[in-house]
Amino acid sequence: MGNYRWIATQLTNSTADVDQWIELGAGDGGLSRYLESKRHRVTAIDLAPKPVHWPEGWDWLQQDLFAALPDLIGSQSCGIVASLFLHHLDGAELQKLGSLLTENAAHIIVAEPSRDRLIWLLSHCFFPFINSVTRHDMVVSIEAGFRGGDLAQLLSLGSDWRIEFGTTLLGAYRFEAWRQN
């Protein structure tokens, strides 16, 4: 889907005043590793333990993001990145996340599944080439994904945020928000 490359490009082009970038739902650390290779340092947060081959000196917090974020963003201007994570949160969790971010986040860069009928239909073209678990996960993720301005609404980002979003042909919902000063 090109999510890592797109997020790295957005970080490179960011003009936001960001002291620290934080990856939510880091999983296996793939995005953090990719960003580091592009000279972008992030603090990774996930419930999973630090990956076995995680580089020495890189920040990994094995915590619930709602427990970790208040301390991380308390007095700093932070940036948030996430790839294929937010669609796992329900409406109440997204609203809670939004309330944490509206205080101190300066920039939010997210790539998620697009909840688009055409993308859902096109995903079925892959069915002969993927196993049943991947088929199931793909459909569930698309159905839990985002479209239009609904992520901004779920995060309760107000008029003090500049928001851009769109969908790629490969099914990525790309969302970016900057705090306007």
PDB file of C-alpha atoms in Angstrom:
ATOM      1  CA  MET A   1       0.000   0.000   0.000  1.00  0.00           C
ATOM      2  CA  GLY A   2       3.036   2.284   0.282  1.00  0.00           C
ATOM      3  CA  ASN A   3       2.125   3.469   3.781  1.00  0.00           C
ATOM      4  CA  TYR A   4       5.658   3.555   5.188  1.00  0.00           C
ATOM      5  CA  ARG A   5       7.014   5.504   2.239  1.00  0.00           C
ATOM      6  CA  TRP A   6       4.127   7.988   2.380  1.00  0.00           C
ATOM      7  CA  ILE A   7       4.516   8.539   6.140  1.00  0.00           C
ATOM      8  CA  ALA A   8       8.294   9.074   5.755  1.00  0.00           C
ATOM      9  CA  THR A   9       7.671  11.626   2.996  1.00  0.00           C
ATOM     10  CA  GLN A  10       5.159  13.487   5.158  1.00  0.00           C
ATOM     11  CA  LEU A  11       7.642  13.563   8.065  1.00  0.00           C
ATOM     12  CA  THR A  12      10.338  14.921   5.760  1.00  0.00           C
ATOM     13  CA  ASN A  13       7.991  17.638   4.507  1.00  0.00           C
ATOM     14  CA  SER A  14       6.574  18.513   7.937  1.00  0.00           C
ATOM     15  CA  THR A  15       6.923  22.112   9.020  1.00  0.00           C
ATOM     16  CA  ALA A  16       5.221  21.498  12.376  1.00  0.00           C
ATOM     17  CA  ASP A  17       7.112  22.343  15.552  1.00  0.00           C
ATOM     18  CA  VAL A  18       7.602  18.775  16.794  1.00  0.00           C
ATOM     19  CA  ASP A  19       9.967  17.803  19.628  1.00  0.00           C
ATOM     20  CA  GLN A  20       9.225  14.084  19.432  1.00  0.00           C
ATOM     21  CA  TRP A  21       7.515  11.696  16.992  1.00  0.00           C
ATOM     22  CA  ILE A  22       5.527   8.818  18.508  1.00  0.00           C
ATOM     23  CA  GLU A  23       4.334   5.700  16.689  1.00  0.00           C
ATOM     24  CA  LEU A  24       1.089   4.243  18.020  1.00  0.00           C
ATOM     25  CA  GLY A  25       0.597   0.483  17.779  1.00  0.00           C
ATOM     26  CA  ALA A  26       4.136  -0.254  16.611  1.00  0.00           C
ATOM     27  CA  GLY A  27       3.546  -4.021  16.311  1.00  0.00           C
ATOM     28  CA  ASP A  28       6.686  -5.638  14.913  1.00  0.00           C
ATOM     29  CA  GLY A  29       8.510  -2.296  14.678  1.00  0.00           C
ATOM     30  CA  GLY A  30       8.515  -2.228  10.878  1.00  0.00           C
ATOM     31  CA  LEU A  31       7.406   1.380  10.494  1.00  0.00           C
ATOM     32  CA  SER A  32       9.815   2.656  13.168  1.00  0.00           C
ATOM     33  CA  ARG A  33      12.696   0.807  11.504  1.00  0.00           C
ATOM     34  CA  TYR A  34      11.748   2.223   8.105  1.00  0.00           C
ATOM     35  CA  LEU A  35      11.503   5.760   9.482  1.00  0.00           C
ATOM     36  CA  GLU A  36      14.873   5.394  11.211  1.00  0.00           C
ATOM     37  CA  SER A  37      16.404   4.339   7.874  1.00  0.00           C
ATOM     38  CA  LYS A  38      15.094   7.644   6.496  1.00  0.00           C
ATOM     39  CA  ARG A  39      16.611   9.531   9.459  1.00  0.00           C
ATOM     40  CA  HIS A  40      13.372  10.001  11.377  1.00  0.00           C
ATOM     41  CA  ARG A  41      13.555   8.900  15.026  1.00  0.00           C
ATOM     42  CA  VAL A  42      10.340   7.825  16.743  1.00  0.00           C
ATOM     43  CA  THR A  43       9.302   6.452  20.107  1.00  0.00           C
ATOM     44  CA  ALA A  44       7.359   3.236  19.526  1.00  0.00           C
ATOM     45  CA  ILE A  45       4.399   2.227  21.718  1.00  0.00           C
ATOM     46  CA  ASP A  46       2.722  -1.170  21.675  1.00  0.00           C
ATOM     47  CA  LEU A  47       1.307  -3.733  24.079  1.00  0.00           C
ATOM     48  CA  ALA A  48       3.651  -6.273  22.498  1.00  0.00           C
ATOM     49  CA  PRO A  49       7.164  -6.655  23.858  1.00  0.00           C
ATOM     50  CA  LYS A  50      10.081  -4.991  22.123  1.00  0.00           C
ATOM     51  CA  PRO A  51      11.028  -7.002  19.007  1.00  0.00           C
ATOM     52  CA  VAL A  52      13.984  -9.363  19.514  1.00  0.00           C
ATOM     53  CA  HIS A  53      16.249  -7.522  17.077  1.00  0.00           C
ATOM     54  CA  TRP A  54      15.232  -4.018  18.168  1.00  0.00           C
ATOM     55  CA  PRO A  55      18.304  -1.752  17.937  1.00  0.00           C
ATOM     56  CA  GLU A  56      19.986  -0.776  21.189  1.00  0.00           C
ATOM     57  CA  GLY A  57      19.119   2.759  22.246  1.00  0.00           C
ATOM     58  CA  TRP A  58      15.877   3.004  20.298  1.00  0.00           C
ATOM     59  CA  ASP A  59      12.821   3.852  22.386  1.00  0.00           C
ATOM     60  CA  TRP A  60      10.161   1.144  22.809  1.00  0.00           C
ATOM     61  CA  LEU A  61       7.393   1.404  25.386  1.00  0.00           C
ATOM     62  CA  GLN A  62       5.518  -1.809  26.089  1.00  0.00           C
ATOM     63  CA  GLN A  63       2.411  -0.131  27.444  1.00  0.00           C
ATOM     64  CA  ASP A  64      -1.166   0.671  26.672  1.00  0.00           C
ATOM     65  CA  LEU A  65      -1.064   3.843  24.614  1.00  0.00           C
ATOM     66  CA  PHE A  66      -3.583   5.538  26.903  1.00  0.00           C
ATOM     67  CA  ALA A  67      -1.249   4.945  29.856  1.00  0.00           C
ATOM     68  CA  ALA A  68       1.918   5.956  27.972  1.00  0.00           C
ATOM     69  CA  LEU A  69       0.767   9.023  26.021  1.00  0.00           C
ATOM     70  CA  PRO A  70       0.031  11.446  28.880  1.00  0.00           C
ATOM     71  CA  ASP A  71       3.618  11.199  30.144  1.00  0.00           C
ATOM     72  CA  LEU A  72       5.127  11.340  26.659  1.00  0.00           C
ATOM     73  CA  ILE A  73       3.165  14.327  25.423  1.00  0.00           C
ATOM     74  CA  GLY A  74       2.701  16.096  28.764  1.00  0.00           C
ATOM     75  CA  SER A  75       4.704  19.222  28.106  1.00  0.00           C
ATOM     76  CA  GLN A  76       6.111  18.612  24.657  1.00  0.00           C
ATOM     77  CA  SER A  77       4.940  19.343  21.181  1.00  0.00           C
ATOM     78  CA  CYS A  78       4.697  15.881  19.650  1.00  0.00           C
ATOM     79  CA  GLY A  79       3.882  14.340  16.330  1.00  0.00           C
ATOM     80  CA  ILE A  80       1.914  11.123  15.967  1.00  0.00           C
ATOM     81  CA  VAL A  81       2.297   8.441  13.312  1.00  0.00           C
ATOM     82  CA  ALA A  82       0.337   5.228  12.881  1.00  0.00           C
ATOM     83  CA  SER A  83      -0.066   2.663  10.156  1.00  0.00           C
ATOM     84  CA  LEU A  84      -2.960   0.198  10.116  1.00  0.00           C
ATOM     85  CA  PHE A  85      -3.628   0.637  13.831  1.00  0.00           C
ATOM     86  CA  LEU A  86      -6.406   3.156  14.538  1.00  0.00           C
ATOM     87  CA  HIS A  87      -9.085   1.049  12.814  1.00  0.00           C
ATOM     88  CA  HIS A  88      -8.690  -1.415  15.702  1.00  0.00           C
ATOM     89  CA  LEU A  89      -9.963   1.220  18.166  1.00  0.00           C
ATOM     90  CA  ASP A  90     -13.645   1.777  18.809  1.00  0.00           C
ATOM     91  CA  GLY A  91     -15.377   5.157  18.804  1.00  0.00           C
ATOM     92  CA  ALA A  92     -14.897   5.779  22.533  1.00  0.00           C
ATOM     93  CA  GLU A  93     -11.193   4.915  22.309  1.00  0.00           C
ATOM     94  CA  LEU A  94     -10.714   7.220  19.321  1.00  0.00           C
ATOM     95  CA  GLN A  95     -12.459  10.014  21.201  1.00  0.00           C
ATOM     96  CA  LYS A  96     -10.192   9.410  24.216  1.00  0.00           C
ATOM     97  CA  LEU A  97      -7.141   9.424  21.941  1.00  0.00           C
ATOM     98  CA  GLY A  98      -8.351  12.640  20.345  1.00  0.00           C
ATOM     99  CA  SER A  99      -8.674  14.342  23.716  1.00  0.00           C
ATOM    100  CA  LEU A 100      -5.055  13.408  24.505  1.00  0.00           C
ATOM    101  CA  LEU A 101      -3.818  14.646  21.143  1.00  0.00           C
ATOM    102  CA  THR A 102      -5.681  17.948  21.041  1.00  0.00           C
ATOM    103  CA  GLU A 103      -3.700  19.158  24.048  1.00  0.00           C
ATOM    104  CA  ASN A 104      -0.135  18.764  22.791  1.00  0.00           C
ATOM    105  CA  ALA A 105       0.089  17.086  19.398  1.00  0.00           C
ATOM    106  CA  ALA A 106       1.231  19.349  16.600  1.00  0.00           C
ATOM    107  CA  HIS A 107       1.019  16.927  13.674  1.00  0.00           C
ATOM    108  CA  ILE A 108      -0.800  13.646  13.054  1.00  0.00           C
ATOM    109  CA  ILE A 109       0.089  11.363  10.126  1.00  0.00           C
ATOM    110  CA  VAL A 110      -1.983   8.197   9.736  1.00  0.00           C
ATOM    111  CA  ALA A 111      -2.413   5.514   7.080  1.00  0.00           C
ATOM    112  CA  GLU A 112      -5.367   3.182   7.614  1.00  0.00           C
ATOM    113  CA  PRO A 113      -7.658   0.986   5.524  1.00  0.00           C
ATOM    114  CA  SER A 114     -10.126   2.896   3.390  1.00  0.00           C
ATOM    115  CA  ARG A 115     -13.751   2.053   4.101  1.00  0.00           C
ATOM    116  CA  ASP A 116     -14.737   2.419   0.488  1.00  0.00           C
ATOM    117  CA  ARG A 117     -17.155   0.222  -1.465  1.00  0.00           C
ATOM    118  CA  LEU A 118     -14.894   0.133  -4.528  1.00  0.00           C
ATOM    119  CA  ILE A 119     -11.883  -0.871  -2.414  1.00  0.00           C
ATOM    120  CA  TRP A 120     -14.005  -3.581  -0.773  1.00  0.00           C
ATOM    121  CA  LEU A 121     -15.014  -4.917  -4.201  1.00  0.00           C
ATOM    122  CA  LEU A 122     -11.450  -4.750  -5.557  1.00  0.00           C
ATOM    123  CA  SER A 123     -10.130  -6.607  -2.497  1.00  0.00           C
ATOM    124  CA  HIS A 124     -12.106  -9.647  -3.616  1.00  0.00           C
ATOM    125  CA  CYS A 125      -9.883  -9.852  -6.723  1.00  0.00           C
ATOM    126  CA  PHE A 126      -7.062 -10.978  -4.406  1.00  0.00           C
ATOM    127  CA  PHE A 127      -9.063 -13.831  -2.849  1.00  0.00           C
ATOM    128  CA  PRO A 128      -7.720 -16.571  -5.161  1.00  0.00           C
ATOM    129  CA  PHE A 129      -4.156 -15.598  -4.202  1.00  0.00           C
ATOM    130  CA  ILE A 130      -4.422 -15.298  -0.403  1.00  0.00           C
ATOM    131  CA  ASN A 131      -5.301 -17.652   2.420  1.00  0.00           C
ATOM    132  CA  SER A 132      -8.597 -17.639   4.317  1.00  0.00           C
ATOM    133  CA  VAL A 133      -7.187 -15.784   7.344  1.00  0.00           C
ATOM    134  CA  THR A 134      -5.837 -12.956   5.189  1.00  0.00           C
ATOM    135  CA  ARG A 135      -9.119 -12.799   3.247  1.00  0.00           C
ATOM    136  CA  HIS A 136     -11.057 -12.475   6.486  1.00  0.00           C
ATOM    137  CA  ASP A 137      -8.678  -9.871   7.960  1.00  0.00           C
ATOM    138  CA  MET A 138      -8.718  -7.812   4.759  1.00  0.00           C
ATOM    139  CA  VAL A 139     -12.508  -7.565   4.654  1.00  0.00           C
ATOM    140  CA  VAL A 140     -12.809  -6.859   8.394  1.00  0.00           C
ATOM    141  CA  SER A 141     -10.126  -4.153   8.179  1.00  0.00           C
ATOM    142  CA  ILE A 142     -11.772  -2.456   5.197  1.00  0.00           C
ATOM    143  CA  GLU A 143     -15.124  -2.491   6.979  1.00  0.00           C
ATOM    144  CA  ALA A 144     -13.507  -0.999  10.122  1.00  0.00           C
ATOM    145  CA  GLY A 145     -11.525   1.580   8.140  1.00  0.00           C
ATOM    146  CA  PHE A 146     -12.193   5.253   7.536  1.00  0.00           C
ATOM    147  CA  ARG A 147     -13.499   7.491   4.775  1.00  0.00           C
ATOM    148  CA  GLY A 148     -13.959  11.178   4.281  1.00  0.00           C
ATOM    149  CA  GLY A 149     -13.663  13.308   7.385  1.00  0.00           C
ATOM    150  CA  ASP A 150     -14.873  10.682   9.834  1.00  0.00           C
ATOM    151  CA  LEU A 151     -11.472  10.177  11.520  1.00  0.00           C
ATOM    152  CA  ALA A 152     -11.196  13.910  12.257  1.00  0.00           C
ATOM    153  CA  GLN A 153     -14.720  13.775  13.659  1.00  0.00           C
ATOM    154  CA  LEU A 154     -14.023  10.675  15.763  1.00  0.00           C
ATOM    155  CA  LEU A 155     -10.877  12.303  17.176  1.00  0.00           C
ATOM    156  CA  SER A 156     -12.888  15.516  17.772  1.00  0.00           C
ATOM    157  CA  LEU A 157     -10.324  17.657  16.006  1.00  0.00           C
ATOM    158  CA  GLY A 158     -11.727  21.165  15.899  1.00  0.00           C
ATOM    159  CA  SER A 159     -11.258  24.207  13.731  1.00  0.00           C
ATOM    160  CA  ASP A 160      -7.746  24.787  15.076  1.00  0.00           C
ATOM    161  CA  TRP A 161      -6.577  21.831  12.939  1.00  0.00           C
ATOM    162  CA  ARG A 162      -5.848  21.799   9.211  1.00  0.00           C
ATOM    163  CA  ILE A 163      -6.969  18.404   7.942  1.00  0.00           C
ATOM    164  CA  GLU A 164      -6.289  16.559   4.690  1.00  0.00           C
ATOM    165  CA  PHE A 165      -7.329  13.038   3.751  1.00  0.00           C
ATOM    166  CA  GLY A 166      -7.710  10.825   0.732  1.00  0.00           C
ATOM    167  CA  THR A 167      -7.825   7.250  -0.533  1.00  0.00           C
ATOM    168  CA  THR A 168      -5.296   5.509  -2.758  1.00  0.00           C
ATOM    169  CA  LEU A 169      -6.108   2.929  -5.421  1.00  0.00           C
ATOM    170  CA  LEU A 170      -4.433   0.301  -3.227  1.00  0.00           C
ATOM    171  CA  GLY A 171      -6.963   0.943  -0.458  1.00  0.00           C
ATOM    172  CA  ALA A 172      -5.064   3.208   1.924  1.00  0.00           C
ATOM    173  CA  TYR A 173      -6.905   5.975   3.734  1.00  0.00           C
ATOM    174  CA  ARG A 174      -4.300   8.675   4.292  1.00  0.00           C
ATOM    175  CA  PHE A 175      -4.983  11.260   6.947  1.00  0.00           C
ATOM    176  CA  GLU A 176      -2.906  14.201   8.044  1.00  0.00           C
ATOM    177  CA  ALA A 177      -3.703  16.949  10.531  1.00  0.00           C
ATOM    178  CA  TRP A 178      -1.637  19.981  11.579  1.00  0.00           C
ATOM    179  CA  ARG A 179      -2.348  22.282  14.478  1.00  0.00           C
ATOM    180  CA  GLN A 180      -2.854  25.820  13.192  1.00  0.00           C
ATOM    181  CA  ASN A 181      -1.365  28.445  15.447  1.00  0.00           C
TER     182      ASN A 181
END
